[in-house]
């Protein structure tokens, strides 16, 4: 579904991604794990078009999207749940969800999807008229996920959804991700919480200073000594 | 007391005008953090378009206002595209200097083609009537200015609060990158913001023509600066702040002229600016975390 082929991404003189390649198969959960500053967010931003690779290509369903304007990428079927949630703080929960469906013209389908989001996240329903900035961290994460779902994406990019959440909430978020995937959405999940990410993923990539250093079946990586040592606390 | 209420009434129409201009400043600032110094001059162009549609085409005041609004909406969009957009990612000072340049450009092009001569707004466009109610005098001009400004503000609030485009404008002003991830085109939203802000300024220009009866190519400077102070007073970037700030500035100015001397009315505006910047740079409605102007 998505193939990143040897992309190089720079911030000015900083070479943030070095010939990075990865592939996400339709219907799967693929995780990209790595330490802080490794280049995970940069990878997702490149897919969403917010950053432009200097070389290489990003193929989504057989089309190179590496030069497509970022606001057009959502329309192709790729939504992102950005790092730090980035909900629109002085807009209500409902308005945030409406923004997720910004490009959609089918009013009825959009309303149905909003109901679906509320069914999935009853706490958002209770707070639908509340400003997003007044929600707790966990609720904001749910809102960010709901907002991305409102675009009916085929591929959902998630940037550290567990960041800053209490362990119980982290578990809840991961089971939601698994559920979203089981209902047909392909997922590329970026995480520092390698343990949790590997436990729900089909395939995993490990990134270090802008390079993929390991890749393979998530289950196998979880048991590999290198990964255990570097990312799973021994 | 009656005298005081009379001054308040007089201040309302001037305040409504400032509020309309202040809205454009604040909306543009809210979206791209630029103080559009050419905004007062767009107002001036609006005043001229209104003037010529009355004097040359014989249109009535409402048609003249609509004409001015449409013309200036286009002008605002073009100015943003040509002058500001190429600098969107440069330093803010570069954009600010460009805005000052654009302001001078509009002033001197108008001076060149239309000369510095004052033009008197055709009285035929709006025969003056004064009404006396319980000892208070109000003119049909004041009523027209206040009512049409309030209608425009209600429409604006409706657009911002209820329409998809208005919500997208708020989203862009809160977080551009997140807005782009929703599929919102920032360029489009910036264009719409300039169009709306410039249209409101144009309406204010026609109103100033009515209010002072005369217009000239440099007429945008002082009201522009006062409306800017109004926007800062309300909290730059905040739409309700611009409305309240505009009315406050208009009322304050009339009170100063009425009770003190009209010589001080301009000085007061800048006194207010200095005071806000000293005491609460984020303005009356601003949170103290906001960025300072
Ligand atoms: N806006 C930026 N300007 C300059 N360097 C950046 C910027 N954003 C990220 N970087 C650098 O790029 C590298 C990768 O960052 P990032 O993709 O955010 O890492 P991660 O998401 O894995 O924590 C880091 O070294 C970081 O310092
Ligand atoms: Mg990151």
Coordinates of C-alpha atoms and ligand atoms in Angstrom, one line a residue:
Chain A
X1 CA 0.0 0.0 0.0
X2 CA 2.8 2.4 1.0
X3 CA 6.4 2.1 -0.1
X4 CA 9.0 4.6 1.0
X5 CA 12.0 4.2 -1.3
X6 CA 15.4 5.5 -0.1
X7 CA 14.3 9.0 0.9
X8 CA 16.8 11.6 2.2
X9 CA 15.2 14.4 4.2
X10 CA 17.1 17.4 5.5
X11 CA 16.4 20.3 7.9
X12 CA 18.7 22.8 6.5
X13 CA 22.1 21.2 6.9
X14 CA 20.9 18.5 9.2
X15 CA 20.5 15.2 7.4
X16 CA 17.5 13.7 9.3
X17 CA 16.6 10.7 7.2
X18 CA 19.3 8.8 5.3
X19 CA 18.2 6.6 2.4
X20 CA 15.3 5.4 4.5
X21 CA 13.0 2.7 3.0
X22 CA 10.0 1.0 4.4
X23 CA 6.9 -0.7 3.3
X24 CA 3.4 -0.9 4.7
X25 CA 1.2 -3.7 3.5
X26 CA -2.5 -3.2 3.1
X27 CA -4.5 -4.3 6.2
X28 CA -1.4 -4.5 8.5
X29 CA -0.1 -2.6 11.5
X30 CA 3.5 -1.6 10.9
X31 CA 5.5 0.0 13.7
X32 CA 8.5 2.3 13.5
X33 CA 10.3 2.3 16.8
X34 CA 13.3 4.3 17.9
X35 CA 14.7 6.6 20.5
X36 CA 13.9 10.3 20.8
X37 CA 15.4 12.2 17.9
X38 CA 15.8 9.1 15.7
X39 CA 13.7 10.5 12.8
X40 CA 10.3 9.0 13.4
X41 CA 8.3 12.2 13.2
X42 CA 10.3 13.3 10.2
X43 CA 9.3 10.1 8.5
X44 CA 5.6 10.6 9.1
X45 CA 5.8 14.3 8.1
X46 CA 7.5 13.3 4.9
X47 CA 4.6 10.9 4.1
X48 CA 2.1 13.6 4.9
X49 CA 3.9 16.0 2.6
X50 CA 4.8 18.5 5.3
X51 CA 8.5 17.8 4.5
X52 CA 9.9 17.2 1.1
X53 CA 12.5 14.4 0.6
X54 CA 15.5 15.6 -1.4
X55 CA 15.8 12.2 -3.1
X56 CA 13.8 9.0 -3.2
X57 CA 10.1 8.4 -3.6
X58 CA 7.0 7.7 -1.6
X59 CA 4.6 5.5 -3.4
X60 CA 1.0 5.2 -2.1
X61 CA -1.2 2.8 -4.1
X62 CA 1.1 3.0 -7.1
X63 CA 1.4 6.8 -7.2
X64 CA 4.4 8.9 -6.2
X65 CA 3.1 11.3 -3.6
X66 CA 6.4 12.8 -2.6
X67 CA 5.6 16.0 -4.5
X68 CA 1.9 16.2 -3.8
X69 CA 0.8 19.2 -1.7
X70 CA 0.3 18.3 1.9
X71 CA -3.4 19.4 2.0
X72 CA -4.1 17.0 -0.9
X73 CA -2.6 14.0 0.8
X74 CA -5.5 13.5 3.2
X75 CA -7.8 13.4 0.2
X76 CA -5.8 10.4 -1.2
X77 CA -6.6 8.4 1.9
X78 CA -3.7 9.1 4.4
X79 CA -4.6 10.7 7.7
X80 CA -2.1 11.5 10.5
X81 CA -2.6 11.6 14.2
X82 CA 0.3 14.0 14.9
X83 CA 2.8 13.9 17.8
X84 CA 1.5 15.8 20.8
X85 CA -2.2 15.4 19.6
X86 CA -2.4 18.9 18.2
X87 CA -6.1 19.3 18.7
X88 CA -7.6 22.7 18.0
X89 CA -7.7 23.9 21.5
X90 CA -10.2 26.7 21.4
X91 CA -12.6 24.7 19.2
X92 CA -15.2 22.3 20.5
X93 CA -14.8 18.5 20.3
X94 CA -17.4 18.5 17.5
X95 CA -15.7 21.2 15.6
X96 CA -12.4 19.3 15.8
X97 CA -14.1 16.3 14.3
X98 CA -15.7 18.4 11.6
X99 CA -12.2 19.6 10.7
X100 CA -11.2 16.0 10.3
X101 CA -13.9 15.6 7.6
X102 CA -12.9 19.0 6.0
X103 CA -12.5 17.6 2.5
X104 CA -15.6 15.3 2.6
X105 CA -18.7 16.4 0.8
X106 CA -21.1 13.6 1.9
X107 CA -22.9 15.2 4.7
X108 CA -24.8 12.1 5.7
X109 CA -21.7 9.9 5.8
X110 CA -19.9 12.5 7.8
X111 CA -22.6 12.6 10.4
X112 CA -22.6 8.8 10.6
X113 CA -18.9 8.8 11.1
X114 CA -19.2 11.3 13.8
X115 CA -21.7 9.0 15.6
X116 CA -19.3 6.1 15.1
X117 CA -16.5 8.2 16.7
X118 CA -18.9 8.9 19.6
X119 CA -19.8 5.3 19.9
X120 CA -16.1 4.4 20.1
X121 CA -15.3 7.2 22.5
X122 CA -18.3 7.8 24.7
X123 CA -16.3 10.3 26.7
X124 CA -16.0 12.5 23.7
X125 CA -19.8 12.4 23.2
X126 CA -20.3 13.6 26.7
X127 CA -17.9 16.5 26.1
X128 CA -18.8 17.2 22.5
X129 CA -19.6 20.9 23.2
X130 CA -16.5 21.4 25.3
X131 CA -13.4 23.1 24.0
X132 CA -10.7 20.6 23.1
X133 CA -8.2 22.4 25.3
X134 CA -10.1 21.6 28.4
X135 CA -9.9 17.8 27.8
X136 CA -7.5 15.5 29.7
X137 CA -4.5 14.2 27.8
X138 CA -6.1 10.8 27.2
X139 CA -9.3 12.5 25.9
X140 CA -7.3 14.7 23.6
X141 CA -5.6 11.7 22.2
X142 CA -8.9 10.1 21.6
X143 CA -10.1 13.3 19.9
X144 CA -7.0 13.3 17.7
X145 CA -7.6 9.7 16.7
X146 CA -11.3 10.4 16.1
X147 CA -10.5 13.5 14.1
X148 CA -8.2 11.4 11.8
X149 CA -10.9 8.7 11.5
X150 CA -13.4 11.4 10.3
X151 CA -11.5 11.5 6.9
X152 CA -12.2 7.7 6.5
X153 CA -8.5 7.0 5.9
X154 CA -7.2 3.9 4.2
X155 CA -3.9 4.5 5.9
X156 CA -3.5 6.1 9.3
X157 CA -0.2 7.4 10.5
X158 CA 0.1 7.7 14.3
X159 CA 2.9 9.5 16.0
X160 CA 3.5 8.4 19.6
X161 CA -0.1 8.1 20.6
X162 CA 0.9 6.8 24.1
X163 CA 3.1 9.8 24.9
X164 CA 2.5 11.2 28.3
X165 CA -0.4 8.9 29.1
X166 CA -0.9 6.8 32.3
X167 CA -0.3 3.0 31.8
X168 CA -4.0 2.2 31.9
X169 CA -4.8 4.7 29.2
X170 CA -1.9 3.5 27.1
X171 CA -3.4 0.0 27.1
X172 CA -6.8 1.5 26.1
X173 CA -5.3 3.5 23.3
X174 CA -3.4 0.4 21.9
X175 CA -6.5 -1.7 22.0
X176 CA -8.3 1.0 20.1
X177 CA -5.6 1.1 17.5
X178 CA -5.9 -2.7 17.1
X179 CA -9.6 -2.4 16.8
X180 CA -9.4 0.4 14.1
X181 CA -7.0 -1.9 12.2
X182 CA -9.4 -4.9 12.5
X183 CA -12.1 -2.8 10.9
X184 CA -9.9 -2.3 7.8
X185 CA -7.7 0.6 8.3
X186 CA -4.0 0.1 7.6
X187 CA -1.8 1.6 10.3
X188 CA 1.8 2.9 10.5
X189 CA 2.5 3.4 14.2
X190 CA 5.5 5.4 15.5
X191 CA 6.4 4.7 19.1
X192 CA 9.0 5.0 21.7
X193 CA 7.0 2.5 23.8
X194 CA 8.5 -0.4 21.8
X195 CA 7.0 -3.1 24.0
X196 CA 3.4 -2.1 23.4
X197 CA 3.9 -1.2 19.8
X198 CA 5.5 -4.6 19.0
X199 CA 2.8 -6.4 20.8
X200 CA 0.1 -5.2 18.4
X201 CA 2.1 -4.8 15.2
X202 CA 2.6 -7.3 12.4
X203 CA 5.9 -5.9 11.2
X204 CA 8.4 -3.5 12.8
X205 CA 11.3 -1.2 11.8
X206 CA 13.9 0.1 14.1
X207 CA 15.3 3.5 13.3
X208 CA 18.5 5.1 14.7
X209 CA 19.7 8.5 13.7
X210 CA 17.8 8.6 10.5
X211 CA 18.5 5.0 9.4
X212 CA 16.6 1.8 9.5
X213 CA 18.9 -0.6 11.5
X214 CA 16.6 -3.5 12.0
X215 CA 13.4 -4.8 10.5
X216 CA 11.2 -7.8 10.5
X217 CA 8.3 -9.6 12.0
X218 CA 7.2 -7.8 15.2
X219 CA 7.0 -11.0 17.2
X220 CA 10.6 -11.9 16.2
X221 CA 11.9 -8.5 16.9
X222 CA 10.4 -8.5 20.3
X223 CA 12.5 -11.6 21.1
X224 CA 15.6 -10.4 19.5
X225 CA 18.5 -9.7 21.9
X226 CA 19.4 -6.3 20.3
X227 CA 15.9 -4.9 20.5
X228 CA 15.5 -6.3 24.0
X229 CA 18.7 -4.6 25.1
X230 CA 18.2 -1.2 23.4
X231 CA 14.4 -0.7 23.5
X232 CA 12.7 -3.1 25.9
X233 CA 14.8 -2.4 29.0
X234 CA 17.0 -5.5 28.9
Chain B
X1 CA -25.9 63.2 32.1
X2 CA -27.8 63.9 28.9
X3 CA -24.7 65.4 27.5
X4 CA -22.7 62.4 28.4
X5 CA -25.2 60.0 26.8
X6 CA -25.2 62.2 23.7
X7 CA -21.4 61.9 23.5
X8 CA -21.7 58.1 23.8
X9 CA -24.2 58.0 21.0
X10 CA -21.8 60.2 18.9
X11 CA -19.0 57.8 19.7
X12 CA -20.9 54.8 18.7
X13 CA -20.8 55.5 14.9
X14 CA -17.2 56.4 15.0
X15 CA -16.5 53.3 17.1
X16 CA -18.4 51.1 14.7
X17 CA -16.1 52.3 11.9
X18 CA -13.0 51.7 13.9
X19 CA -14.3 48.2 14.8
X20 CA -14.8 47.3 11.2
X21 CA -11.3 48.3 10.3
X22 CA -9.9 46.7 13.5
X23 CA -11.4 43.4 12.5
X24 CA -9.3 43.2 9.3
X25 CA -6.1 43.9 11.3
X26 CA -6.9 41.3 13.8
X27 CA -8.1 38.6 11.4
X28 CA -5.0 38.9 9.3
X29 CA -2.8 39.0 12.4
X30 CA -4.6 35.9 13.8
X31 CA -3.8 33.9 10.6
X32 CA -0.3 35.0 9.5
X33 CA 1.0 37.1 12.4
X34 CA 1.3 40.1 10.1
X35 CA 0.3 43.7 11.0
X36 CA -1.0 44.7 7.6
X37 CA 0.0 48.3 7.6
X38 CA -1.7 48.8 4.2
X39 CA -5.0 48.0 5.8
X40 CA -6.0 51.7 6.4
X41 CA -5.1 52.4 2.8
X42 CA -7.4 49.7 1.6
X43 CA -10.1 51.5 3.5
X44 CA -9.2 54.7 1.7
X45 CA -9.5 52.9 -1.7
X46 CA -12.9 51.7 -0.6
X47 CA -13.9 55.2 0.2
X48 CA -12.9 56.3 -3.3
X49 CA -14.7 53.4 -5.0
X50 CA -17.8 54.3 -3.0
X51 CA -17.3 58.0 -3.9
X52 CA -17.0 57.3 -7.7
X53 CA -19.9 54.9 -7.8
X54 CA -22.1 57.5 -6.2
X55 CA -20.8 60.5 -8.2
X56 CA -20.2 58.8 -11.6
X57 CA -22.6 55.9 -11.6
X58 CA -25.3 57.5 -9.5
X59 CA -25.6 54.5 -7.3
X60 CA -27.3 54.7 -3.9
X61 CA -25.2 54.3 -0.7
X62 CA -25.8 50.6 -0.3
X63 CA -24.9 49.7 -3.9
X64 CA -21.8 52.0 -3.5
X65 CA -20.8 50.2 -0.3
X66 CA -21.2 46.8 -1.9
X67 CA -19.2 47.9 -4.9
X68 CA -16.4 49.2 -2.6
X69 CA -16.4 46.0 -0.6
X70 CA -16.2 43.7 -3.7
X71 CA -13.4 45.8 -5.2
X72 CA -11.4 45.9 -2.0
X73 CA -11.9 42.2 -1.4
X74 CA -10.2 41.6 -4.7
X75 CA -7.5 44.2 -4.0
X76 CA -6.8 42.6 -0.6
X77 CA -6.4 39.2 -2.2
X78 CA -4.1 40.5 -4.9
X79 CA -2.0 42.4 -2.4
X80 CA -1.5 39.3 -0.3
X81 CA -0.7 37.1 -3.3
X82 CA 1.8 39.5 -4.8
X83 CA 3.4 41.2 -1.8
X84 CA 3.0 39.1 1.3
X85 CA 2.8 35.5 0.2
X86 CA 6.3 35.3 -1.3
X87 CA 7.5 36.4 2.2
X88 CA 5.4 34.0 4.2
X89 CA 8.4 32.1 5.4
X90 CA 10.8 35.0 5.8
X91 CA 11.3 37.0 8.9
X92 CA 8.4 38.9 10.3
X93 CA 10.3 42.2 10.0
X94 CA 10.6 41.6 6.2
X95 CA 6.9 41.2 5.9
X96 CA 6.3 44.2 8.1
X97 CA 8.5 46.4 6.0
X98 CA 6.7 45.2 2.8
X99 CA 3.4 46.1 4.4
X100 CA 4.6 49.6 5.1
X101 CA 5.8 49.8 1.5
X102 CA 2.5 48.6 0.2
X103 CA 0.8 51.3 2.3
X104 CA 2.9 54.0 0.8
X105 CA 2.4 52.5 -2.6
X106 CA -1.4 52.7 -2.3
X107 CA -1.2 56.2 -0.9
X108 CA 1.0 57.6 -3.6
X109 CA -0.6 55.9 -6.5
X110 CA -3.9 57.4 -5.4
X111 CA -2.2 60.8 -5.0
X112 CA -0.8 60.5 -8.5
X113 CA -4.0 59.7 -10.2
X114 CA -6.5 61.5 -8.1
X115 CA -4.4 64.4 -6.7
X116 CA -4.3 65.4 -3.1
X117 CA -7.6 67.4 -3.5
X118 CA -10.3 66.6 -0.9
X119 CA -13.4 65.2 -2.4
X120 CA -16.7 65.9 -0.8
X121 CA -19.0 62.9 -0.5
X122 CA -22.1 63.7 -2.6
X123 CA -24.8 64.9 -0.2
X124 CA -27.3 63.5 -2.6
X125 CA -26.2 60.0 -1.6
X126 CA -27.5 60.5 1.8
X127 CA -29.8 63.4 2.6
X128 CA -29.2 64.2 6.3
X129 CA -32.0 63.9 8.8
X130 CA -31.6 64.5 12.5
X131 CA -34.0 62.9 15.0
X132 CA -34.6 64.1 18.5
X133 CA -35.6 61.6 21.0
X134 CA -35.9 62.6 24.7
X135 CA -33.5 65.4 24.3
X136 CA -30.9 63.3 22.5
X137 CA -30.0 64.0 18.9
X138 CA -29.1 61.2 16.4
X139 CA -28.8 61.5 12.7
X140 CA -29.9 59.0 10.0
X141 CA -26.2 58.7 9.1
X142 CA -25.2 57.6 12.5
X143 CA -28.1 55.1 12.5
X144 CA -27.1 53.8 9.1
X145 CA -23.4 53.4 10.1
X146 CA -24.2 51.7 13.3
X147 CA -26.8 49.4 11.9
X148 CA -24.9 48.3 8.9
X149 CA -21.7 47.8 10.9
X150 CA -23.5 45.7 13.4
X151 CA -25.1 43.6 10.6
X152 CA -21.7 43.0 9.1
X153 CA -20.3 42.0 12.5
X154 CA -23.2 39.5 13.0
X155 CA -22.6 38.1 9.5
X156 CA -18.9 37.8 10.3
X157 CA -19.5 36.1 13.6
X158 CA -21.8 33.7 11.8
X159 CA -19.2 32.9 9.2
X160 CA -16.5 32.4 11.8
X161 CA -18.5 30.3 14.2
X162 CA -20.8 28.3 12.0
X163 CA -19.5 27.8 8.5
X164 CA -16.9 25.2 7.5
X165 CA -14.7 27.9 6.1
X166 CA -14.9 30.0 9.3
X167 CA -14.0 26.9 11.3
X168 CA -11.1 26.3 9.0
X169 CA -10.0 29.9 9.5
X170 CA -9.9 29.3 13.2
X171 CA -8.1 26.0 12.8
X172 CA -5.4 27.7 10.6
X173 CA -5.0 30.4 13.2
X174 CA -4.6 27.9 16.0
X175 CA -2.2 25.4 14.3
X176 CA -1.3 25.7 10.6
X177 CA 0.4 22.3 10.4
X178 CA -2.4 20.5 12.0
X179 CA -4.9 22.3 9.8
X180 CA -2.9 21.2 6.7
X181 CA -3.1 17.6 7.9
X182 CA -6.9 18.0 7.8
X183 CA -6.7 18.9 4.1
X184 CA -7.2 22.7 4.7
X185 CA -5.3 24.8 2.2
X186 CA -3.6 27.6 4.2
X187 CA -3.2 29.7 1.0
X188 CA -6.9 29.6 0.4
X189 CA -7.8 30.5 4.0
X190 CA -5.3 33.4 4.0
X191 CA -6.9 34.7 0.7
X192 CA -10.4 34.5 2.2
X193 CA -9.2 36.3 5.3
X194 CA -7.7 39.1 3.3
X195 CA -10.9 39.3 1.2
X196 CA -13.2 39.5 4.3
X197 CA -10.9 42.0 6.1
X198 CA -10.5 44.2 3.1
X199 CA -14.2 44.2 2.4
X200 CA -15.0 45.3 5.9
X201 CA -12.4 48.1 5.6
X202 CA -14.0 49.2 2.4
X203 CA -17.4 49.5 4.1
X204 CA -15.7 51.5 6.8
X205 CA -14.2 53.7 4.1
X206 CA -17.6 54.6 2.7
X207 CA -18.8 55.2 6.2
X208 CA -15.9 57.6 6.9
X209 CA -16.9 59.4 3.7
X210 CA -20.4 59.8 5.1
X211 CA -19.1 60.6 8.6
X212 CA -16.6 63.3 7.7
X213 CA -18.1 64.2 4.4
X214 CA -14.7 64.5 2.8
X215 CA -12.1 62.0 1.6
X216 CA -8.5 62.3 0.4
X217 CA -5.7 59.8 -0.5
X218 CA -4.1 60.0 3.0
X219 CA -7.3 59.5 4.9
X220 CA -6.4 55.9 5.8
X221 CA -3.4 56.7 7.9
X222 CA -4.9 58.1 11.1
X223 CA -8.1 55.9 11.3
X224 CA -5.9 53.0 10.3
X225 CA -3.6 53.6 13.2
X226 CA -6.5 54.1 15.6
X227 CA -8.2 50.9 14.5
X228 CA -4.8 49.2 15.0
X229 CA -4.8 50.5 18.5
X230 CA -8.4 49.3 18.9
X231 CA -7.3 45.8 17.8
X232 CA -4.4 45.8 20.2
X233 CA -6.7 47.1 23.0
X234 CA -9.1 44.2 22.4
X235 CA -6.2 41.7 22.1
X236 CA -4.7 41.4 18.6
X237 CA -5.9 38.2 16.9
X238 CA -9.2 38.2 18.8
X239 CA -12.3 39.0 16.8
X240 CA -14.6 40.0 19.7
X241 CA -11.6 42.0 21.0
X242 CA -11.5 44.1 17.8
X243 CA -15.2 44.8 18.0
X244 CA -15.1 46.0 21.6
X245 CA -11.8 47.8 21.1
X246 CA -13.2 49.6 18.1
X247 CA -16.3 50.9 20.0
X248 CA -14.2 51.8 23.0
X249 CA -11.8 53.8 20.9
X250 CA -14.6 55.6 19.1
X251 CA -16.4 56.5 22.3
X252 CA -13.2 57.5 24.0
X253 CA -12.3 59.8 21.2
X254 CA -15.6 61.5 21.2
X255 CA -15.5 62.0 24.9
X256 CA -12.1 63.5 24.7
X257 CA -13.2 65.9 21.9
X258 CA -16.4 66.7 23.7
X259 CA -15.2 67.3 27.2
X260 CA -11.6 68.3 26.6
X261 CA -10.5 69.4 23.2
X262 CA -10.5 67.8 19.8
X263 CA -6.8 68.7 19.6
X264 CA -6.1 65.8 21.9
X265 CA -8.3 63.2 20.2
X266 CA -5.4 61.7 18.2
X267 CA -2.9 61.9 21.1
X268 CA -5.4 59.9 23.2
X269 CA -5.3 57.0 20.8
X270 CA -1.6 56.7 21.1
X271 CA -1.7 57.2 24.8
X272 CA -4.0 54.2 25.0
X273 CA -1.6 52.2 22.9
X274 CA 1.3 53.0 25.2
X275 CA -0.8 52.2 28.3
X276 CA -1.9 48.8 27.0
X277 CA 1.6 47.9 25.9
X278 CA 2.8 48.8 29.4
X279 CA 0.1 47.3 31.4
X280 CA -1.4 44.4 29.4
X281 CA 0.2 43.9 26.0
X282 CA -2.2 41.0 25.3
X283 CA -5.1 43.4 25.4
X284 CA -8.4 43.3 27.3
X285 CA -9.4 39.9 26.1
X286 CA -6.0 38.3 25.6
X287 CA -4.5 35.6 27.7
X288 CA -1.2 36.5 29.2
X289 CA 0.6 33.7 27.4
X290 CA 0.0 35.2 24.0
X291 CA 2.7 36.7 21.8
X292 CA 3.4 40.3 22.2
X293 CA 3.1 42.7 19.4
Ligands
LIG1 N1 12.4 21.6 12.7 C1 13.6 21.0 12.8 N2 14.7 21.7 12.6 C2 15.9 21.1 12.7 N3 16.1 19.9 13.1 C3 15.0 19.2 13.4 C4 13.7 19.7 13.3 N4 12.8 18.7 13.7 C5 13.6 17.6 14.0 N5 14.9 17.9 13.8 C6 16.0 17.0 14.0 O1 15.8 15.8 13.2 C7 16.1 14.6 13.9 C8 14.9 13.7 13.9 O2 13.8 14.3 14.6 P1 12.4 13.7 14.8 O3 12.0 13.1 13.5 O4 11.5 14.7 15.4 O5 12.7 12.5 15.8 P2 11.7 11.5 16.6 O6 10.4 11.8 16.1 O7 12.2 10.2 16.3 O8 11.9 11.9 18.0 C9 16.5 15.1 15.3 O9 17.9 15.1 15.4 C10 16.0 16.5 15.5 O10 16.8 17.2 16.3
LIG2 MG1 8.8 12.5 17.3

